[in-house]
mmCIF file of N, CA, C and O in Angstrom:
data_model
loop_
_atom_site.group_PDB
_atom_site.id
_atom_site.type_symbol
_atom_site.label_atom_id
_atom_site.label_comp_id
_atom_site.label_asym_id
_atom_site.label_seq_id
_atom_site.Cartn_x
_atom_site.Cartn_y
_atom_site.Cartn_z
ATOM 1 N N MET Y 663 -10.623 12.398 -8.301
ATOM 2 C CA MET Y 663 -10.601 11.051 -7.776
ATOM 3 C C MET Y 663 -10.237 11.109 -6.302
ATOM 4 O O MET Y 663 -9.304 11.780 -5.907
ATOM 5 N N THR Y 664 -10.981 10.415 -5.469
ATOM 6 C CA THR Y 664 -10.688 10.333 -4.047
ATOM 7 C C THR Y 664 -10.058 8.988 -3.759
ATOM 8 O O THR Y 664 -10.568 7.954 -4.167
ATOM 9 N N ILE Y 665 -8.959 9.011 -3.061
ATOM 10 C CA ILE Y 665 -8.246 7.793 -2.707
ATOM 11 C C ILE Y 665 -8.265 7.679 -1.195
ATOM 12 O O ILE Y 665 -7.809 8.584 -0.503
ATOM 13 N N MET Y 666 -8.823 6.623 -0.703
ATOM 14 C CA MET Y 666 -8.919 6.446 0.735
ATOM 15 C C MET Y 666 -7.950 5.361 1.189
ATOM 16 O O MET Y 666 -7.858 4.317 0.569
ATOM 17 N N ILE Y 667 -7.243 5.633 2.270
ATOM 18 C CA ILE Y 667 -6.458 4.611 2.933
ATOM 19 C C ILE Y 667 -7.216 4.272 4.200
ATOM 20 O O ILE Y 667 -7.444 5.134 5.040
ATOM 21 N N THR Y 668 -7.651 3.058 4.304
ATOM 22 C CA THR Y 668 -8.431 2.626 5.459
ATOM 23 C C THR Y 668 -7.573 1.727 6.331
ATOM 24 O O THR Y 668 -6.516 1.269 5.901
ATOM 25 N N PRO Y 669 -8.015 1.446 7.549
ATOM 26 C CA PRO Y 669 -7.247 0.555 8.418
ATOM 27 C C PRO Y 669 -7.014 -0.818 7.790
ATOM 28 O O PRO Y 669 -6.089 -1.517 8.159
ATOM 29 N N ASP Y 670 -7.850 -1.219 6.829
ATOM 30 C CA ASP Y 670 -7.680 -2.522 6.193
ATOM 31 C C ASP Y 670 -6.554 -2.523 5.172
ATOM 32 O O ASP Y 670 -6.096 -3.573 4.763
ATOM 33 N N ASP Y 671 -6.157 -1.328 4.706
ATOM 34 C CA ASP Y 671 -5.083 -1.259 3.721
ATOM 35 C C ASP Y 671 -3.775 -1.697 4.344
ATOM 36 O O ASP Y 671 -3.557 -1.589 5.546
ATOM 37 N N ASN Y 672 -2.887 -2.147 3.505
ATOM 38 C CA ASN Y 672 -1.582 -2.595 3.936
ATOM 39 C C ASN Y 672 -0.643 -1.398 3.982
ATOM 40 O O ASN Y 672 -0.082 -1.017 2.979
ATOM 41 N N LEU Y 673 -0.493 -0.787 5.138
ATOM 42 C CA LEU Y 673 0.330 0.403 5.273
ATOM 43 C C LEU Y 673 1.796 0.030 5.431
ATOM 44 O O LEU Y 673 2.134 -0.923 6.121
ATOM 45 N N LEU Y 674 2.640 0.812 4.812
ATOM 46 C CA LEU Y 674 4.084 0.602 4.913
ATOM 47 C C LEU Y 674 4.672 1.424 6.051
ATOM 48 O O LEU Y 674 5.461 0.937 6.837
ATOM 49 N N ALA Y 675 4.271 2.707 6.136
ATOM 50 C CA ALA Y 675 4.813 3.581 7.176
ATOM 51 C C ALA Y 675 3.759 4.603 7.595
ATOM 52 O O ALA Y 675 3.001 5.096 6.768
ATOM 53 N N THR Y 676 3.730 4.898 8.885
ATOM 54 C CA THR Y 676 2.872 5.951 9.415
ATOM 55 C C THR Y 676 3.691 6.791 10.379
ATOM 56 O O THR Y 676 4.647 6.301 10.991
ATOM 57 N N ASN Y 677 3.308 8.049 10.499
ATOM 58 C CA ASN Y 677 3.991 8.920 11.441
ATOM 59 C C ASN Y 677 3.025 9.998 11.895
ATOM 60 O O ASN Y 677 2.261 10.516 11.093
ATOM 61 N N GLU Y 678 3.044 10.290 13.179
ATOM 62 C CA GLU Y 678 2.259 11.373 13.746
ATOM 63 C C GLU Y 678 3.213 12.269 14.520
ATOM 64 O O GLU Y 678 4.065 11.785 15.258
ATOM 65 N N PHE Y 679 3.062 13.586 14.327
ATOM 66 C CA PHE Y 679 3.949 14.529 14.994
ATOM 67 C C PHE Y 679 3.274 15.896 15.021
ATOM 68 O O PHE Y 679 2.248 16.108 14.376
ATOM 69 N N LEU Y 680 3.851 16.803 15.789
ATOM 70 C CA LEU Y 680 3.359 18.176 15.857
ATOM 71 C C LEU Y 680 4.248 19.065 15.006
ATOM 72 O O LEU Y 680 5.470 18.961 15.056
ATOM 73 N N ARG Y 681 3.619 19.934 14.228
ATOM 74 C CA ARG Y 681 4.348 20.937 13.459
ATOM 75 C C ARG Y 681 3.671 22.270 13.720
ATOM 76 O O ARG Y 681 2.495 22.434 13.406
ATOM 77 N N ASP Y 682 4.416 23.187 14.303
ATOM 78 C CA ASP Y 682 3.877 24.507 14.657
ATOM 79 C C ASP Y 682 2.593 24.374 15.469
ATOM 80 O O ASP Y 682 1.633 25.118 15.271
ATOM 81 N N GLY Y 683 2.564 23.389 16.372
ATOM 82 C CA GLY Y 683 1.408 23.187 17.240
ATOM 83 C C GLY Y 683 0.236 22.453 16.612
ATOM 84 O O GLY Y 683 -0.789 22.273 17.243
ATOM 85 N N VAL Y 684 0.375 22.040 15.343
ATOM 86 C CA VAL Y 684 -0.698 21.341 14.637
ATOM 87 C C VAL Y 684 -0.335 19.863 14.523
ATOM 88 O O VAL Y 684 0.784 19.514 14.127
ATOM 89 N N ARG Y 685 -1.296 18.995 14.879
ATOM 90 C CA ARG Y 685 -1.062 17.550 14.760
ATOM 91 C C ARG Y 685 -1.048 17.147 13.294
ATOM 92 O O ARG Y 685 -1.951 17.465 12.536
ATOM 93 N N MET Y 686 0.008 16.459 12.894
ATOM 94 C CA MET Y 686 0.150 15.948 11.531
ATOM 95 C C MET Y 686 0.143 14.429 11.605
ATOM 96 O O MET Y 686 0.745 13.839 12.490
ATOM 97 N N SER Y 687 -0.552 13.818 10.655
ATOM 98 C CA SER Y 687 -0.587 12.366 10.556
ATOM 99 C C SER Y 687 -0.337 11.996 9.099
ATOM 100 O O SER Y 687 -0.998 12.508 8.199
ATOM 101 N N VAL Y 688 0.642 11.128 8.866
ATOM 102 C CA VAL Y 688 1.035 10.732 7.513
ATOM 103 C C VAL Y 688 0.996 9.213 7.402
ATOM 104 O O VAL Y 688 1.462 8.513 8.292
ATOM 105 N N ALA Y 689 0.421 8.720 6.313
ATOM 106 C CA ALA Y 689 0.390 7.281 6.049
ATOM 107 C C ALA Y 689 0.828 7.036 4.603
ATOM 108 O O ALA Y 689 0.319 7.674 3.680
ATOM 109 N N ILE Y 690 1.787 6.137 4.444
ATOM 110 C CA ILE Y 690 2.227 5.718 3.114
ATOM 111 C C ILE Y 690 1.852 4.244 2.971
ATOM 112 O O ILE Y 690 2.260 3.415 3.785
ATOM 113 N N GLY Y 691 1.053 3.944 1.962
ATOM 114 C CA GLY Y 691 0.632 2.566 1.726
ATOM 115 C C GLY Y 691 1.729 1.739 1.081
ATOM 116 O O GLY Y 691 2.678 2.267 0.499
ATOM 117 N N ARG Y 692 1.593 0.457 1.186
ATOM 118 C CA ARG Y 692 2.537 -0.460 0.546
ATOM 119 C C ARG Y 692 2.321 -0.413 -0.970
ATOM 120 O O ARG Y 692 1.190 -0.364 -1.435
ATOM 121 N N PRO Y 693 3.401 -0.426 -1.765
ATOM 122 C CA PRO Y 693 3.241 -0.456 -3.225
ATOM 123 C C PRO Y 693 2.401 -1.656 -3.655
ATOM 124 O O PRO Y 693 2.559 -2.766 -3.136
ATOM 125 N N GLN Y 694 1.488 -1.405 -4.603
ATOM 126 C CA GLN Y 694 0.617 -2.456 -5.124
ATOM 127 C C GLN Y 694 0.648 -2.423 -6.642
ATOM 128 O O GLN Y 694 0.776 -1.350 -7.233
ATOM 129 N N PRO Y 695 0.505 -3.573 -7.286
ATOM 130 C CA PRO Y 695 0.417 -3.564 -8.750
ATOM 131 C C PRO Y 695 -0.771 -2.718 -9.188
ATOM 132 O O PRO Y 695 -1.842 -2.782 -8.574
ATOM 133 N N TYR Y 696 -0.593 -1.903 -10.214
ATOM 134 C CA TYR Y 696 -1.670 -1.051 -10.712
ATOM 135 C C TYR Y 696 -2.727 -1.933 -11.367
ATOM 136 O O TYR Y 696 -2.408 -2.778 -12.198
ATOM 137 N N PRO Y 697 -4.001 -1.773 -11.012
ATOM 138 C CA PRO Y 697 -5.030 -2.724 -11.438
ATOM 139 C C PRO Y 697 -5.374 -2.709 -12.930
ATOM 140 O O PRO Y 697 -5.881 -3.694 -13.448
ATOM 141 N N THR Y 698 -5.110 -1.617 -13.626
ATOM 142 C CA THR Y 698 -5.535 -1.544 -15.029
ATOM 143 C C THR Y 698 -4.373 -1.541 -16.013
ATOM 144 O O THR Y 698 -4.475 -0.965 -17.083
ATOM 145 N N GLY Y 699 -3.297 -2.168 -15.671
ATOM 146 C CA GLY Y 699 -2.170 -2.214 -16.598
ATOM 147 C C GLY Y 699 -0.870 -2.462 -15.873
ATOM 148 O O GLY Y 699 -0.848 -2.854 -14.712
ATOM 149 N N SER Y 700 0.206 -2.233 -16.583
ATOM 150 C CA SER Y 700 1.503 -2.460 -15.967
ATOM 151 C C SER Y 700 1.849 -1.295 -15.056
ATOM 152 O O SER Y 700 1.336 -0.203 -15.184
ATOM 153 N N GLY Y 701 2.708 -1.529 -14.137
ATOM 154 C CA GLY Y 701 3.147 -0.502 -13.215
ATOM 155 C C GLY Y 701 2.649 -0.750 -11.801
ATOM 156 O O GLY Y 701 1.967 -1.731 -11.529
ATOM 157 N N TRP Y 702 3.048 0.143 -10.935
ATOM 158 C CA TRP Y 702 2.735 0.046 -9.514
ATOM 159 C C TRP Y 702 2.156 1.365 -9.031
ATOM 160 O O TRP Y 702 2.437 2.420 -9.599
ATOM 161 N N ARG Y 703 1.371 1.305 -7.944
ATOM 162 C CA ARG Y 703 0.842 2.517 -7.329
ATOM 163 C C ARG Y 703 1.102 2.463 -5.828
ATOM 164 O O ARG Y 703 1.251 1.392 -5.242
ATOM 165 N N CYS Y 704 1.123 3.639 -5.238
ATOM 166 C CA CYS Y 704 1.321 3.757 -3.797
ATOM 167 C C CYS Y 704 0.433 4.901 -3.320
ATOM 168 O O CYS Y 704 0.457 5.989 -3.890
ATOM 169 N N ARG Y 705 -0.354 4.653 -2.316
ATOM 170 C CA ARG Y 705 -1.283 5.657 -1.794
ATOM 171 C C ARG Y 705 -0.644 6.411 -0.634
ATOM 172 O O ARG Y 705 0.097 5.839 0.161
ATOM 173 N N VAL Y 706 -0.987 7.691 -0.547
ATOM 174 C CA VAL Y 706 -0.440 8.566 0.488
ATOM 175 C C VAL Y 706 -1.590 9.357 1.102
ATOM 176 O O VAL Y 706 -2.471 9.835 0.389
ATOM 177 N N ARG Y 707 -1.553 9.508 2.418
ATOM 178 C CA ARG Y 707 -2.580 10.287 3.125
ATOM 179 C C ARG Y 707 -1.885 11.193 4.137
ATOM 180 O O ARG Y 707 -1.036 10.737 4.901
ATOM 181 N N VAL Y 708 -2.253 12.473 4.128
ATOM 182 C CA VAL Y 708 -1.707 13.439 5.072
ATOM 183 C C VAL Y 708 -2.877 14.169 5.727
ATOM 184 O O VAL Y 708 -3.726 14.711 5.033
ATOM 185 N N GLU Y 709 -2.906 14.152 7.055
ATOM 186 C CA GLU Y 709 -3.917 14.891 7.809
ATOM 187 C C GLU Y 709 -3.210 15.998 8.576
ATOM 188 O O GLU Y 709 -2.231 15.746 9.261
ATOM 189 N N CYS Y 710 -3.721 17.209 8.436
ATOM 190 C CA CYS Y 710 -3.190 18.367 9.158
ATOM 191 C C CYS Y 710 -4.269 18.857 10.103
ATOM 192 O O CYS Y 710 -5.270 19.439 9.656
ATOM 193 N N GLY Y 711 -4.101 18.617 11.378
ATOM 194 C CA GLY Y 711 -5.127 19.015 12.340
ATOM 195 C C GLY Y 711 -6.381 18.177 12.164
ATOM 196 O O GLY Y 711 -6.348 17.077 11.623
ATOM 197 N N ALA Y 712 -7.492 18.736 12.579
ATOM 198 C CA ALA Y 712 -8.750 18.000 12.521
ATOM 199 C C ALA Y 712 -9.552 18.290 11.257
ATOM 200 O O ALA Y 712 -10.535 17.626 10.988
ATOM 201 N N THR Y 713 -9.136 19.282 10.463
ATOM 202 C CA THR Y 713 -9.991 19.702 9.357
ATOM 203 C C THR Y 713 -9.380 19.564 7.972
ATOM 204 O O THR Y 713 -10.086 19.643 6.983
ATOM 205 N N ARG Y 714 -8.093 19.357 7.863
ATOM 206 C CA ARG Y 714 -7.468 19.325 6.542
ATOM 207 C C ARG Y 714 -6.948 17.923 6.231
ATOM 208 O O ARG Y 714 -6.184 17.347 6.988
ATOM 209 N N LEU Y 715 -7.363 17.403 5.102
ATOM 210 C CA LEU Y 715 -6.991 16.058 4.689
ATOM 211 C C LEU Y 715 -6.558 16.095 3.233
ATOM 212 O O LEU Y 715 -7.236 16.676 2.396
ATOM 213 N N GLU Y 716 -5.421 15.490 2.939
ATOM 214 C CA GLU Y 716 -4.952 15.370 1.567
ATOM 215 C C GLU Y 716 -4.691 13.903 1.289
ATOM 216 O O GLU Y 716 -4.084 13.217 2.095
ATOM 217 N N GLN Y 717 -5.160 13.440 0.141
ATOM 218 C CA GLN Y 717 -4.930 12.058 -0.263
ATOM 219 C C GLN Y 717 -4.446 12.057 -1.700
ATOM 220 O O GLN Y 717 -4.877 12.873 -2.504
ATOM 221 N N SER Y 718 -3.552 11.149 -2.006
ATOM 222 C CA SER Y 718 -2.999 11.098 -3.346
ATOM 223 C C SER Y 718 -2.508 9.681 -3.613
ATOM 224 O O SER Y 718 -2.473 8.844 -2.722
ATOM 225 N N GLN Y 719 -2.125 9.464 -4.848
ATOM 226 C CA GLN Y 719 -1.424 8.234 -5.177
ATOM 227 C C GLN Y 719 -0.379 8.572 -6.220
ATOM 228 O O GLN Y 719 -0.533 9.513 -6.986
ATOM 229 N N VAL Y 720 0.697 7.816 -6.203
ATOM 230 C CA VAL Y 720 1.736 7.959 -7.218
ATOM 231 C C VAL Y 720 1.803 6.653 -7.983
ATOM 232 O O VAL Y 720 1.478 5.584 -7.451
ATOM 233 N N VAL Y 721 2.203 6.736 -9.244
ATOM 234 C CA VAL Y 721 2.283 5.570 -10.114
ATOM 235 C C VAL Y 721 3.650 5.567 -10.779
ATOM 236 O O VAL Y 721 4.144 6.613 -11.206
ATOM 237 N N ALA Y 722 4.272 4.397 -10.873
ATOM 238 C CA ALA Y 722 5.586 4.257 -11.503
ATOM 239 C C ALA Y 722 5.726 2.836 -12.047
ATOM 240 O O ALA Y 722 4.956 1.942 -11.687
ATOM 241 N N PRO Y 723 6.731 2.620 -12.905
ATOM 242 C CA PRO Y 723 6.909 1.298 -13.514
ATOM 243 C C PRO Y 723 7.296 0.174 -12.544
ATOM 244 O O PRO Y 723 6.962 -0.980 -12.774
ATOM 245 N N THR Y 724 7.993 0.503 -11.447
ATOM 246 C CA THR Y 724 8.425 -0.541 -10.515
ATOM 247 C C THR Y 724 7.997 -0.190 -9.090
ATOM 248 O O THR Y 724 7.725 0.968 -8.774
ATOM 249 N N ALA Y 725 7.983 -1.206 -8.237
ATOM 250 C CA ALA Y 725 7.611 -0.990 -6.836
ATOM 251 C C ALA Y 725 8.616 -0.063 -6.147
ATOM 252 O O ALA Y 725 8.224 0.803 -5.364
ATOM 253 N N GLN Y 726 9.890 -0.215 -6.427
ATOM 254 C CA GLN Y 726 10.905 0.648 -5.813
ATOM 255 C C GLN Y 726 10.733 2.098 -6.246
ATOM 256 O O GLN Y 726 10.827 3.011 -5.427
ATOM 257 N N GLU Y 727 10.466 2.323 -7.518
ATOM 258 C CA GLU Y 727 10.288 3.688 -8.008
ATOM 259 C C GLU Y 727 9.047 4.340 -7.416
ATOM 260 O O GLU Y 727 9.070 5.528 -7.075
ATOM 261 N N VAL Y 728 7.965 3.585 -7.302
ATOM 262 C CA VAL Y 728 6.738 4.169 -6.772
ATOM 263 C C VAL Y 728 6.904 4.503 -5.284
ATOM 264 O O VAL Y 728 6.407 5.529 -4.817
ATOM 265 N N LEU Y 729 7.636 3.706 -4.555
ATOM 266 C CA LEU Y 729 7.896 4.008 -3.156
ATOM 267 C C LEU Y 729 8.760 5.254 -3.028
ATOM 268 O O LEU Y 729 8.507 6.120 -2.183
ATOM 269 N N ARG Y 730 9.742 5.388 -3.873
ATOM 270 C CA ARG Y 730 10.598 6.584 -3.883
ATOM 271 C C ARG Y 730 9.746 7.831 -4.154
ATOM 272 O O ARG Y 730 9.886 8.856 -3.490
ATOM 273 N N LEU Y 731 8.843 7.758 -5.133
ATOM 274 C CA LEU Y 731 7.970 8.896 -5.451
ATOM 275 C C LEU Y 731 7.044 9.249 -4.284
ATOM 276 O O LEU Y 731 6.813 10.428 -4.003
ATOM 277 N N ALA Y 732 6.513 8.245 -3.615
ATOM 278 C CA ALA Y 732 5.630 8.497 -2.471
ATOM 279 C C ALA Y 732 6.392 9.202 -1.346
ATOM 280 O O ALA Y 732 5.892 10.166 -0.758
ATOM 281 N N LEU Y 733 7.597 8.753 -1.084
ATOM 282 C CA LEU Y 733 8.398 9.369 -0.035
ATOM 283 C C LEU Y 733 8.780 10.799 -0.423
ATOM 284 O O LEU Y 733 8.733 11.711 0.401
ATOM 285 N N GLU Y 734 9.124 11.017 -1.675
ATOM 286 C CA GLU Y 734 9.433 12.372 -2.144
ATOM 287 C C GLU Y 734 8.208 13.280 -2.032
ATOM 288 O O GLU Y 734 8.331 14.445 -1.637
ATOM 289 N N LEU Y 735 7.036 12.768 -2.374
ATOM 290 C CA LEU Y 735 5.807 13.557 -2.264
ATOM 291 C C LEU Y 735 5.588 14.020 -0.827
ATOM 292 O O LEU Y 735 5.324 15.194 -0.564
ATOM 293 N N VAL Y 736 5.728 13.094 0.111
ATOM 294 C CA VAL Y 736 5.514 13.418 1.515
ATOM 295 C C VAL Y 736 6.558 14.410 2.018
ATOM 296 O O VAL Y 736 6.221 15.429 2.623
ATOM 297 N N THR Y 737 7.824 14.143 1.768
ATOM 298 C CA THR Y 737 8.863 15.004 2.326
ATOM 299 C C THR Y 737 8.857 16.397 1.696
ATOM 300 O O THR Y 737 9.024 17.394 2.391
ATOM 301 N N ARG Y 738 8.621 16.479 0.407
ATOM 302 C CA ARG Y 738 8.549 17.803 -0.233
ATOM 303 C C ARG Y 738 7.319 18.559 0.215
ATOM 304 O O ARG Y 738 7.372 19.755 0.477
ATOM 305 N N ARG Y 739 6.189 17.890 0.284
ATOM 306 C CA ARG Y 739 4.932 18.538 0.674
ATOM 307 C C ARG Y 739 5.021 19.076 2.087
ATOM 308 O O ARG Y 739 4.522 20.146 2.388
ATOM 309 N N LEU Y 740 5.679 18.334 2.965
ATOM 310 C CA LEU Y 740 5.762 18.741 4.364
ATOM 311 C C LEU Y 740 7.042 19.510 4.681
ATOM 312 O O LEU Y 740 7.232 19.951 5.819
ATOM 313 N N GLY Y 741 7.930 19.649 3.715
ATOM 314 C CA GLY Y 741 9.172 20.398 3.940
ATOM 315 C C GLY Y 741 10.062 19.755 4.973
ATOM 316 O O GLY Y 741 10.585 20.423 5.854
ATOM 317 N N MET Y 742 10.237 18.441 4.859
ATOM 318 C CA MET Y 742 11.080 17.725 5.805
ATOM 319 C C MET Y 742 11.997 16.761 5.061
ATOM 320 O O MET Y 742 11.763 16.459 3.898
ATOM 321 N N THR Y 743 13.012 16.295 5.734
ATOM 322 C CA THR Y 743 13.917 15.324 5.130
ATOM 323 C C THR Y 743 13.368 13.921 5.348
ATOM 324 O O THR Y 743 12.476 13.711 6.188
ATOM 325 N N GLU Y 744 13.923 12.960 4.620
ATOM 326 C CA GLU Y 744 13.527 11.564 4.828
ATOM 327 C C GLU Y 744 13.855 11.128 6.250
ATOM 328 O O GLU Y 744 13.069 10.429 6.879
ATOM 329 N N SER Y 745 15.000 11.546 6.757
ATOM 330 C CA SER Y 745 15.385 11.195 8.128
ATOM 331 C C SER Y 745 14.373 11.712 9.136
ATOM 332 O O SER Y 745 14.013 11.018 10.084
ATOM 333 N N GLU Y 746 13.909 12.959 8.936
ATOM 334 C CA GLU Y 746 12.900 13.520 9.827
ATOM 335 C C GLU Y 746 11.602 12.731 9.752
ATOM 336 O O GLU Y 746 10.944 12.514 10.775
ATOM 337 N N PHE Y 747 11.212 12.313 8.550
ATOM 338 C CA PHE Y 747 9.988 11.520 8.419
ATOM 339 C C PHE Y 747 10.120 10.185 9.145
ATOM 340 O O PHE Y 747 9.235 9.770 9.890
ATOM 341 N N PHE Y 748 11.239 9.501 8.944
ATOM 342 C CA PHE Y 748 11.390 8.166 9.521
ATOM 343 C C PHE Y 748 11.656 8.191 11.019
ATOM 344 O O PHE Y 748 11.419 7.209 11.705
ATOM 345 N N GLU Y 749 12.126 9.339 11.553
ATOM 346 C CA GLU Y 749 12.335 9.452 12.990
ATOM 347 C C GLU Y 749 10.973 9.437 13.673
ATOM 348 O O GLU Y 749 10.132 10.297 13.438
ATOM 349 N N GLY Y 750 10.701 8.430 14.425
ATOM 350 C CA GLY Y 750 9.418 8.294 15.099
ATOM 351 C C GLY Y 750 8.337 7.623 14.269
ATOM 352 O O GLY Y 750 7.234 7.444 14.745
ATOM 353 N N ALA Y 751 8.640 7.249 13.033
ATOM 354 C CA ALA Y 751 7.651 6.589 12.189
ATOM 355 C C ALA Y 751 7.455 5.138 12.631
ATOM 356 O O ALA Y 751 8.362 4.509 13.175
ATOM 357 N N THR Y 752 6.269 4.642 12.381
ATOM 358 C CA THR Y 752 5.970 3.235 12.616
ATOM 359 C C THR Y 752 6.011 2.545 11.266
ATOM 360 O O THR Y 752 5.326 2.954 10.323
ATOM 361 N N MET Y 753 6.839 1.522 11.154
ATOM 362 C CA MET Y 753 7.000 0.782 9.906
ATOM 363 C C MET Y 753 6.317 -0.571 10.052
ATOM 364 O O MET Y 753 6.303 -1.157 11.123
ATOM 365 N N SER Y 754 5.765 -1.047 8.932
ATOM 366 C CA SER Y 754 5.160 -2.386 8.965
ATOM 367 C C SER Y 754 6.279 -3.403 9.196
ATOM 368 O O SER Y 754 7.431 -3.162 8.838
ATOM 369 N N PRO Y 755 5.956 -4.547 9.776
ATOM 370 C CA PRO Y 755 6.999 -5.541 10.075
ATOM 371 C C PRO Y 755 7.783 -5.998 8.840
ATOM 372 O O PRO Y 755 8.955 -6.316 8.939
ATOM 373 N N ALA Y 756 7.153 -6.021 7.683
ATOM 374 C CA ALA Y 756 7.830 -6.513 6.478
ATOM 375 C C ALA Y 756 8.577 -5.411 5.723
ATOM 376 O O ALA Y 756 9.140 -5.661 4.685
ATOM 377 N N ALA Y 757 8.546 -4.180 6.256
ATOM 378 C CA ALA Y 757 9.182 -3.062 5.539
ATOM 379 C C ALA Y 757 10.636 -3.252 5.509
ATOM 380 O O ALA Y 757 11.572 -3.012 5.646
#
């Protein structure tokens, strides 16, 4: 399954930074009710340089839990702390 986050999506947080000389771009979407049942989903997109793209989504029973899972996915995948992710991140006004 391919999950795309487009500029039209309601993004919660984005961050761009350099890691070992490679441009990294991370986008965490706003939690949304899961369309085919109970629960919530949150989309995540990570770009490493110009050629590597990873997209995923996490699903959980509540909006708070799904946001926690999305943040854990990003920080574990990139080997960084939450503080490091949020330092320099752009947050949506309603975040």
